[in-house]
């Protein structure tokens, strides 16, 4: 038999939580009215999921890599590559990528022959969170060539930017230029091995060039005239090499799409050569248009066998330590699931889960399990009747890792090659 079914996984970002006293000891997901999440749980098979591994606090990037079947312990080399992908930079396998800050230094920066910065001190690591003009600053350094290496720089939000180095013989074992503290000079980057020493040399030259290009730049003259600190240097950190990731369609033999709201996850999707549509109305905020996300999922399902969708809103409530916002976001997630359920083909395998826990009481990601439920024609339903962190404990999936989802879904879909004879 060669027919196969399609699958979609809908992810409430940071949706899982811990008991909240203000909610009588329930989690926001348990307290929220989510009839469609409960329906998927009741009609499907449920369990707990460790996004990475038990107790590991997952980032959204590492978790989504794992959920898509790419082992983050193997492919995640630092935030640099994913930061660059997240702001829409094109990166290629082997590129060395950094996160950067626009910062303020005081003094006359010089680079010594042994690669140390002298003469200047960091006054503000974020240049007072500069909000405007960074696009003009990057123009002064983007695309320059140092030795045989091309340097690409792109601004992100506020004082943030990413740097991508492309050229032969580069390594990623490079220390940060950012001293992570004011009142210190920028650190000369140092490399652990010969290839990384080349990277360090290029990075240090680029930092010096940024200072030369930025110090009298019109954007900074304007800032100084307004009594603001100039953003007169670029300070890279978090070096990572762009990993080799087999494109999704090659890996699984079916085309996939990512319907997401954040640049970080969109960047992962693009890097895996999945379709990543623009979704007007998907703001990534608490006010996002989840109906637009649902429509995009359904559109993508027309010509893709697999669609991942991430709704960012629940994570925001967790980071803000606001149970009501998080309950409202859980209800938005319920609306998203309703819209997909109501119009999806009958034979769709639909998984619902979270990419990590973002507890109200912690305000950041933790390593607790998240609930997962999968509904569809080839699923063996269990006795779980509602979708919550504790309700799913009785489910047939028991306890899986994020990395297990794709094998489970491709098995249900009927697209997986047999392992063995
Ligand atoms: Zn997340
Ligand atoms: Zn988060």
Short mmCIF file of C-alpha atoms and ligand atoms in Angstrom, two decimals:
data_model
loop_
_atom_site.label_atom_id
_atom_site.label_comp_id
_atom_site.label_asym_id
_atom_site.label_seq_id
_atom_site.Cartn_x
_atom_site.Cartn_y
_atom_site.Cartn_z
CA UNK A 1 0.00 0.00 0.00
CA UNK A 2 1.53 3.29 -0.99
CA UNK A 3 -0.99 5.88 0.11
CA UNK A 4 0.17 8.16 2.83
CA UNK A 5 -1.39 10.82 4.98
CA UNK A 6 -0.30 14.33 5.87
CA UNK A 7 0.67 15.68 9.27
CA UNK A 8 0.76 19.00 11.04
CA UNK A 9 2.22 19.95 14.37
CA UNK A 10 0.83 23.02 16.10
CA UNK A 11 3.09 24.42 18.80
CA UNK A 12 2.05 26.82 21.53
CA UNK A 13 5.36 28.55 22.26
CA UNK A 14 6.22 28.17 25.93
CA UNK A 15 2.64 27.01 26.56
CA UNK A 16 3.46 24.57 29.35
CA UNK A 17 3.70 25.84 32.91
CA UNK A 18 3.82 24.97 36.59
CA UNK A 19 0.99 25.27 39.14
CA UNK A 20 0.09 28.91 39.84
CA UNK A 21 -1.22 29.87 43.28
CA UNK A 22 -3.43 32.62 41.79
CA UNK A 23 -5.08 29.95 39.66
CA UNK A 24 -5.79 27.69 42.65
CA UNK A 25 -2.78 25.56 41.87
CA UNK A 26 -3.71 24.99 38.25
CA UNK A 27 -1.46 25.84 35.33
CA UNK A 28 -2.68 28.50 32.88
CA UNK A 29 -3.33 25.73 30.34
CA UNK A 30 -5.33 23.75 32.90
CA UNK A 31 -7.26 26.87 33.93
CA UNK A 32 -8.02 28.10 30.41
CA UNK A 33 -11.13 27.01 28.53
CA UNK A 34 -9.70 25.00 25.64
CA UNK A 35 -12.36 22.65 24.24
CA UNK A 36 -10.52 21.94 20.98
CA UNK A 37 -7.24 21.11 22.65
CA UNK A 38 -9.25 18.77 24.87
CA UNK A 39 -10.92 17.27 21.82
CA UNK A 40 -7.55 16.44 20.23
CA UNK A 41 -6.50 14.86 23.53
CA UNK A 42 -9.75 12.89 23.86
CA UNK A 43 -9.71 11.62 20.29
CA UNK A 44 -5.97 11.05 20.18
CA UNK A 45 -2.98 9.64 21.95
CA UNK A 46 -1.29 11.74 24.63
CA UNK A 47 1.86 11.95 26.65
CA UNK A 48 4.57 14.10 28.09
CA UNK A 49 7.45 15.39 26.04
CA UNK A 50 10.93 16.49 27.01
CA UNK A 51 11.73 18.99 24.23
CA UNK A 52 15.46 18.15 24.40
CA UNK A 53 16.01 15.71 27.27
CA UNK A 54 14.67 15.44 30.83
CA UNK A 55 15.32 18.64 32.74
CA UNK A 56 17.13 20.45 29.95
CA UNK A 57 15.98 24.06 29.57
CA UNK A 58 15.30 24.42 25.88
CA UNK A 59 15.51 27.53 23.78
CA UNK A 60 12.95 27.91 21.03
CA UNK A 61 15.68 27.29 18.44
CA UNK A 62 17.11 24.09 19.95
CA UNK A 63 13.62 22.80 20.68
CA UNK A 64 12.36 23.37 17.14
CA UNK A 65 15.48 21.74 15.72
CA UNK A 66 14.77 18.70 17.90
CA UNK A 67 11.08 18.61 17.02
CA UNK A 68 12.00 18.69 13.32
CA UNK A 69 14.33 15.75 13.96
CA UNK A 70 17.73 17.46 14.01
CA UNK A 71 19.68 16.65 17.17
CA UNK A 72 20.61 20.02 18.70
CA UNK A 73 23.50 18.43 20.59
CA UNK A 74 25.00 17.68 17.17
CA UNK A 75 24.03 20.67 15.09
CA UNK A 76 23.73 23.58 17.48
CA UNK A 77 27.10 25.29 17.66
CA UNK A 78 26.11 28.57 19.22
CA UNK A 79 23.48 31.24 18.78
CA UNK A 80 25.34 33.08 16.03
CA UNK A 81 24.04 31.12 13.04
CA UNK A 82 20.46 31.13 14.27
CA UNK A 83 20.58 34.80 15.15
CA UNK A 84 21.72 35.52 11.59
CA UNK A 85 19.06 33.26 10.10
CA UNK A 86 16.46 34.84 12.31
CA UNK A 87 17.00 38.30 10.85
CA UNK A 88 16.84 36.98 7.32
CA UNK A 89 20.54 36.76 6.45
CA UNK A 90 21.52 34.14 3.93
CA UNK A 91 24.02 31.80 5.46
CA UNK A 92 25.87 28.91 3.93
CA UNK A 93 27.34 25.81 5.47
CA UNK A 94 30.74 26.66 6.98
CA UNK A 95 30.03 30.36 7.52
CA UNK A 96 31.15 31.64 10.91
CA UNK A 97 28.35 33.61 12.52
CA UNK A 98 28.26 35.93 15.52
CA UNK A 99 25.77 37.93 17.47
CA UNK A 100 26.89 41.54 17.84
CA UNK A 101 26.07 44.60 19.86
CA UNK A 102 26.36 48.16 18.72
CA UNK A 103 28.22 49.60 21.72
CA UNK A 104 29.84 52.80 22.90
CA UNK A 105 33.56 53.07 23.55
CA UNK A 106 35.45 56.08 24.78
CA UNK A 107 39.01 56.80 23.68
CA UNK A 108 41.09 56.11 20.62
CA UNK A 109 40.84 52.46 19.70
CA UNK A 110 43.96 50.71 18.47
CA UNK A 111 44.71 47.08 17.65
CA UNK A 112 48.09 45.81 18.77
CA UNK A 113 50.19 43.40 16.73
CA UNK A 114 49.28 40.56 19.10
CA UNK A 115 45.57 41.17 18.61
CA UNK A 116 44.63 43.16 21.72
CA UNK A 117 42.56 46.32 21.77
CA UNK A 118 44.05 49.31 23.54
CA UNK A 119 43.23 52.96 24.00
CA UNK A 120 39.47 52.67 24.43
CA UNK A 121 37.05 51.50 27.09
CA UNK A 122 33.49 50.25 26.72
CA UNK A 123 31.12 52.79 28.25
CA UNK A 124 27.81 51.20 27.30
CA UNK A 125 27.52 47.69 25.85
CA UNK A 126 24.25 48.61 24.16
CA UNK A 127 24.81 52.22 23.11
CA UNK A 128 21.76 53.19 25.16
CA UNK A 129 19.76 50.57 23.26
CA UNK A 130 20.06 52.59 20.08
CA UNK A 131 16.74 52.38 18.25
CA UNK A 132 17.36 54.17 14.98
CA UNK A 133 20.14 54.46 12.40
CA UNK A 134 21.78 51.06 12.83
CA UNK A 135 20.75 50.20 9.26
CA UNK A 136 22.87 53.14 8.07
CA UNK A 137 25.78 52.15 10.29
CA UNK A 138 25.92 48.59 8.95
CA UNK A 139 26.12 49.92 5.39
CA UNK A 140 29.56 51.24 6.28
CA UNK A 141 30.91 47.76 7.04
CA UNK A 142 28.61 45.25 5.33
CA UNK A 143 30.28 43.37 2.50
CA UNK A 144 33.85 44.41 3.19
CA UNK A 145 36.63 41.94 2.45
CA UNK A 146 39.41 41.31 4.92
CA UNK A 147 42.17 39.03 3.61
CA UNK A 148 40.09 36.51 1.61
CA UNK A 149 37.04 36.70 3.86
CA UNK A 150 33.82 38.60 3.16
CA UNK A 151 32.07 40.11 6.17
CA UNK A 152 28.29 40.47 6.16
CA UNK A 153 26.67 42.56 8.86
CA UNK A 154 22.96 43.11 9.39
CA UNK A 155 21.17 45.00 12.12
CA UNK A 156 18.49 43.34 14.22
CA UNK A 157 16.31 45.11 16.79
CA UNK A 158 17.71 47.89 18.98
CA UNK A 159 21.45 47.48 19.61
CA UNK A 160 21.63 43.97 18.15
CA UNK A 161 23.18 42.78 14.92
CA UNK A 162 24.64 39.66 13.38
CA UNK A 163 27.94 39.13 11.61
CA UNK A 164 28.61 36.40 9.07
CA UNK A 165 32.14 35.63 7.87
CA UNK A 166 32.47 33.71 4.62
CA UNK A 167 35.80 32.50 3.32
CA UNK A 168 38.23 29.59 3.33
CA UNK A 169 39.92 28.11 6.38
CA UNK A 170 37.85 29.68 9.14
CA UNK A 171 37.17 28.14 12.56
CA UNK A 172 34.51 28.91 15.17
CA UNK A 173 36.45 28.37 18.41
CA UNK A 174 36.79 32.10 18.92
CA UNK A 175 36.42 34.13 22.10
CA UNK A 176 34.08 37.10 22.38
CA UNK A 177 35.14 40.67 21.61
CA UNK A 178 32.32 41.83 23.86
CA UNK A 179 33.84 42.05 27.37
CA UNK A 180 30.31 41.53 28.82
CA UNK A 181 30.99 44.44 31.17
CA UNK A 182 31.37 48.18 30.86
CA UNK A 183 34.59 49.88 31.97
CA UNK A 184 36.71 47.28 30.21
CA UNK A 185 38.38 47.50 26.82
CA UNK A 186 36.92 45.37 24.03
CA UNK A 187 38.62 41.97 24.20
CA UNK A 188 40.80 41.02 21.28
CA UNK A 189 39.22 37.84 19.90
CA UNK A 190 41.41 34.76 20.31
CA UNK A 191 41.18 31.49 18.41
CA UNK A 192 41.80 28.04 19.87
CA UNK A 193 43.23 26.50 16.72
CA UNK A 194 44.82 27.71 13.52
CA UNK A 195 41.54 28.13 11.64
CA UNK A 196 39.94 29.91 14.58
CA UNK A 197 42.98 32.15 14.92
CA UNK A 198 42.34 33.29 11.36
CA UNK A 199 38.73 34.03 12.30
CA UNK A 200 39.92 35.97 15.36
CA UNK A 201 42.29 38.03 13.23
CA UNK A 202 39.49 38.91 10.80
CA UNK A 203 37.05 39.71 13.60
CA UNK A 204 39.52 42.03 15.31
CA UNK A 205 40.19 43.86 12.07
CA UNK A 206 36.48 44.17 11.45
CA UNK A 207 35.91 45.59 14.93
CA UNK A 208 38.62 48.19 14.32
CA UNK A 209 37.09 48.98 10.92
CA UNK A 210 33.67 49.40 12.53
CA UNK A 211 35.08 51.92 14.98
CA UNK A 212 36.83 53.83 12.18
CA UNK A 213 33.63 53.86 10.11
CA UNK A 214 31.21 54.62 12.96
CA UNK A 215 33.04 57.19 15.11
CA UNK A 216 32.32 60.20 12.88
CA UNK A 217 29.33 58.71 11.09
CA UNK A 218 26.43 61.16 10.58
CA UNK A 219 24.18 58.89 12.66
CA UNK A 220 26.54 59.28 15.60
CA UNK A 221 27.12 63.01 15.09
CA UNK A 222 23.37 63.36 15.30
CA UNK A 223 23.23 61.24 18.46
CA UNK A 224 25.98 63.22 20.14
CA UNK A 225 24.25 66.49 19.26
CA UNK A 226 21.15 65.12 20.99
CA UNK A 227 23.17 64.28 24.09
CA UNK A 228 23.13 60.54 23.38
CA UNK A 229 26.01 58.11 23.41
CA UNK A 230 27.37 57.25 19.96
CA UNK A 231 27.06 53.66 18.71
CA UNK A 232 30.67 53.68 17.64
CA UNK A 233 31.73 50.05 17.65
CA UNK A 234 30.46 46.59 16.75
CA UNK A 235 31.21 43.94 19.39
CA UNK A 236 30.81 40.33 18.23
CA UNK A 237 30.19 37.36 20.53
CA UNK A 238 28.75 33.84 20.45
CA UNK A 239 30.63 32.51 17.43
CA UNK A 240 29.14 29.45 15.77
CA UNK A 241 29.63 27.67 12.49
CA UNK A 242 26.65 27.30 10.18
CA UNK A 243 25.98 23.57 10.47
CA UNK A 244 25.29 21.13 7.68
CA UNK A 245 21.62 20.23 7.97
CA UNK A 246 20.04 17.92 5.44
CA UNK A 247 17.08 19.76 3.91
CA UNK A 248 13.76 18.62 5.37
CA UNK A 249 12.36 17.24 2.12
CA UNK A 250 15.52 15.20 1.52
CA UNK A 251 15.49 13.91 5.06
CA UNK A 252 11.87 12.78 5.07
CA UNK A 253 11.03 12.43 1.39
CA UNK A 254 8.06 14.82 1.65
CA UNK A 255 7.83 18.60 1.32
CA UNK A 256 7.41 20.58 4.53
CA UNK A 257 6.36 24.10 5.47
CA UNK A 258 6.79 26.31 8.54
CA UNK A 259 4.02 28.74 9.46
CA UNK A 260 5.66 30.77 12.19
CA UNK A 261 5.79 34.23 13.67
CA UNK A 262 9.33 34.67 14.93
CA UNK A 263 12.39 35.29 12.82
CA UNK A 264 14.37 32.70 14.75
CA UNK A 265 12.10 29.80 13.81
CA UNK A 266 11.47 31.14 10.31
CA UNK A 267 15.26 31.14 9.88
CA UNK A 268 15.47 27.48 10.89
CA UNK A 269 12.71 26.63 8.41
CA UNK A 270 14.44 28.46 5.58
CA UNK A 271 17.77 26.83 6.43
CA UNK A 272 16.05 23.43 6.13
CA UNK A 273 14.69 24.63 2.77
CA UNK A 274 11.10 24.32 3.98
CA UNK A 275 8.44 26.67 2.64
CA UNK A 276 8.11 29.63 5.03
CA UNK A 277 5.16 31.79 3.95
CA UNK A 278 4.62 35.37 5.02
CA UNK A 279 1.47 35.50 7.14
CA UNK A 280 -0.07 38.98 7.26
CA UNK A 281 -1.57 39.54 10.69
CA UNK A 282 0.78 37.10 12.41
CA UNK A 283 2.50 39.68 14.58
CA UNK A 284 4.13 37.36 17.10
CA UNK A 285 2.44 39.45 19.79
CA UNK A 286 -0.38 38.82 22.23
CA UNK A 287 -2.77 40.40 19.70
CA UNK A 288 -1.75 38.17 16.81
CA UNK A 289 -4.32 36.95 14.30
CA UNK A 290 -4.43 33.21 14.96
CA UNK A 291 -7.09 32.77 12.29
CA UNK A 292 -4.55 33.98 9.72
CA UNK A 293 -2.08 31.40 10.99
CA UNK A 294 -4.71 28.68 10.69
CA UNK A 295 -5.51 29.72 7.12
CA UNK A 296 -1.82 29.61 6.26
CA UNK A 297 -1.52 26.10 7.75
CA UNK A 298 -4.47 24.92 5.68
CA UNK A 299 -3.10 26.55 2.53
CA UNK A 300 0.29 24.96 3.06
CA UNK A 301 -1.32 21.55 3.64
CA UNK A 302 -2.71 21.70 0.11
CA UNK A 303 0.72 21.04 -1.39
CA UNK A 304 2.93 20.03 1.53
CA UNK A 305 2.77 16.77 3.47
CA UNK A 306 4.01 18.29 6.69
CA UNK A 307 3.32 21.69 8.24
CA UNK A 308 4.76 23.01 11.49
CA UNK A 309 3.07 26.03 13.05
CA UNK A 310 4.21 28.05 16.05
CA UNK A 311 2.04 30.52 17.94
CA UNK A 312 4.33 32.81 19.93
CA UNK A 313 1.79 34.40 22.32
CA UNK A 314 1.85 31.89 25.25
CA UNK A 315 5.59 32.39 25.73
CA UNK A 316 5.07 36.13 26.19
CA UNK A 317 2.67 35.62 29.08
CA UNK A 318 5.23 33.33 30.72
CA UNK A 319 8.10 35.80 30.33
CA UNK A 320 5.86 38.57 31.67
CA UNK A 321 4.80 36.37 34.62
CA UNK A 322 1.18 37.18 33.79
CA UNK A 323 -1.19 34.20 34.21
CA UNK A 324 -4.17 36.00 32.61
CA UNK A 325 -2.22 36.88 29.46
CA UNK A 326 -1.03 33.32 29.28
CA UNK A 327 -4.55 31.91 29.69
CA UNK A 328 -5.74 34.23 26.91
CA UNK A 329 -2.89 32.98 24.73
CA UNK A 330 -3.85 29.37 25.49
CA UNK A 331 -7.33 30.23 24.26
CA UNK A 332 -5.83 31.71 21.09
CA UNK A 333 -4.00 28.42 20.62
CA UNK A 334 -7.34 26.64 21.08
CA UNK A 335 -8.84 28.84 18.33
CA UNK A 336 -5.95 27.95 16.04
CA UNK A 337 -6.48 24.24 16.66
CA UNK A 338 -10.26 24.63 16.14
CA UNK A 339 -9.79 26.37 12.78
CA UNK A 340 -7.36 23.72 11.56
CA UNK A 341 -9.54 20.83 12.82
CA UNK A 342 -12.65 22.22 11.18
CA UNK A 343 -11.18 22.57 7.70
CA UNK A 344 -8.34 20.07 7.52
CA UNK A 345 -8.66 16.87 5.51
CA UNK A 346 -10.16 14.01 7.56
CA UNK A 347 -7.03 11.92 7.37
CA UNK A 348 -4.69 14.60 8.77
CA UNK A 349 -2.47 13.56 11.65
CA UNK A 350 -2.54 16.54 13.95
CA UNK A 351 -0.10 16.94 16.83
CA UNK A 352 -0.40 19.67 19.44
CA UNK A 353 2.32 20.50 21.92
CA UNK A 354 4.64 23.21 23.27
CA UNK A 355 8.32 23.78 22.52
CA UNK A 356 9.20 24.23 26.20
CA UNK A 357 7.77 25.31 29.52
CA UNK A 358 7.82 29.07 30.31
CA UNK A 359 6.42 29.16 33.85
CA UNK A 360 4.67 32.26 35.14
CA UNK A 361 6.56 31.89 38.40
CA UNK A 362 9.96 31.68 36.73
CA UNK A 363 9.62 34.15 33.86
CA UNK A 364 11.90 32.15 31.57
CA UNK A 365 12.17 28.71 30.01
CA UNK A 366 12.51 25.69 32.29
CA UNK A 367 13.26 22.03 31.68
CA UNK A 368 9.88 20.59 32.70
CA UNK A 369 7.98 18.31 30.36
CA UNK A 370 5.34 19.68 28.00
CA UNK A 371 2.08 17.95 27.03
CA UNK A 372 1.63 16.42 23.59
CA UNK A 373 -1.41 14.91 21.87
CA UNK A 374 -1.67 13.37 18.41
CA UNK A 375 -4.95 12.75 16.64
CA UNK A 376 -5.52 11.06 13.30
CA UNK A 377 -6.69 7.93 11.46
CA UNK A 378 -3.72 5.74 12.42
CA UNK A 379 -3.53 6.78 16.07
CA UNK A 380 -4.57 4.47 18.93
CA UNK A 381 -6.64 6.73 21.20
CA UNK A 382 -6.07 6.43 24.94
CA UNK A 383 -8.09 7.32 28.02
CA UNK A 384 -6.89 10.94 28.38
CA UNK A 385 -9.78 13.39 28.02
CA UNK A 386 -8.19 16.81 28.40
CA UNK A 387 -5.04 18.58 27.28
CA UNK A 388 -3.01 19.66 30.27
CA UNK A 389 0.41 19.15 31.76
CA UNK A 390 -0.88 16.57 34.25
CA UNK A 391 -3.85 15.11 32.38
CA UNK A 392 -1.61 13.72 29.62
CA UNK A 393 0.47 11.70 32.08
CA UNK A 394 -2.00 8.83 31.69
CA UNK A 395 -1.57 8.76 27.91
CA UNK A 396 -0.27 6.13 25.55
CA UNK A 397 2.71 8.10 24.33
CA UNK A 398 3.95 8.07 27.93
CA UNK A 399 7.10 10.24 27.82
CA UNK A 400 8.94 11.06 24.62
CA UNK A 401 11.58 13.55 23.50
CA UNK A 402 11.14 16.28 20.91
CA UNK A 403 13.50 14.30 18.73
CA UNK A 404 10.97 11.39 18.71
CA UNK A 405 8.15 13.38 17.11
CA UNK A 406 9.19 13.10 13.49
CA UNK A 407 9.70 9.31 13.63
CA UNK A 408 6.29 9.00 15.32
CA UNK A 409 4.59 11.26 12.75
CA UNK A 410 6.31 9.81 9.67
CA UNK A 411 5.32 6.34 10.94
CA UNK A 412 1.67 7.42 11.27
CA UNK A 413 1.85 9.16 7.89
CA UNK A 414 3.20 6.03 6.23
CA UNK A 415 6.23 7.72 4.68
CA UNK A 416 8.99 6.18 6.75
CA UNK A 417 11.45 3.67 5.33
CA UNK A 418 11.59 0.37 7.17
CA UNK A 419 14.56 -0.05 9.49
CA UNK A 420 15.89 -3.52 8.73
CA UNK A 421 14.48 -6.36 6.63
ZN1 LIG B 1 9.79 28.84 22.43
ZN1 LIG B 2 10.69 32.37 25.51
#
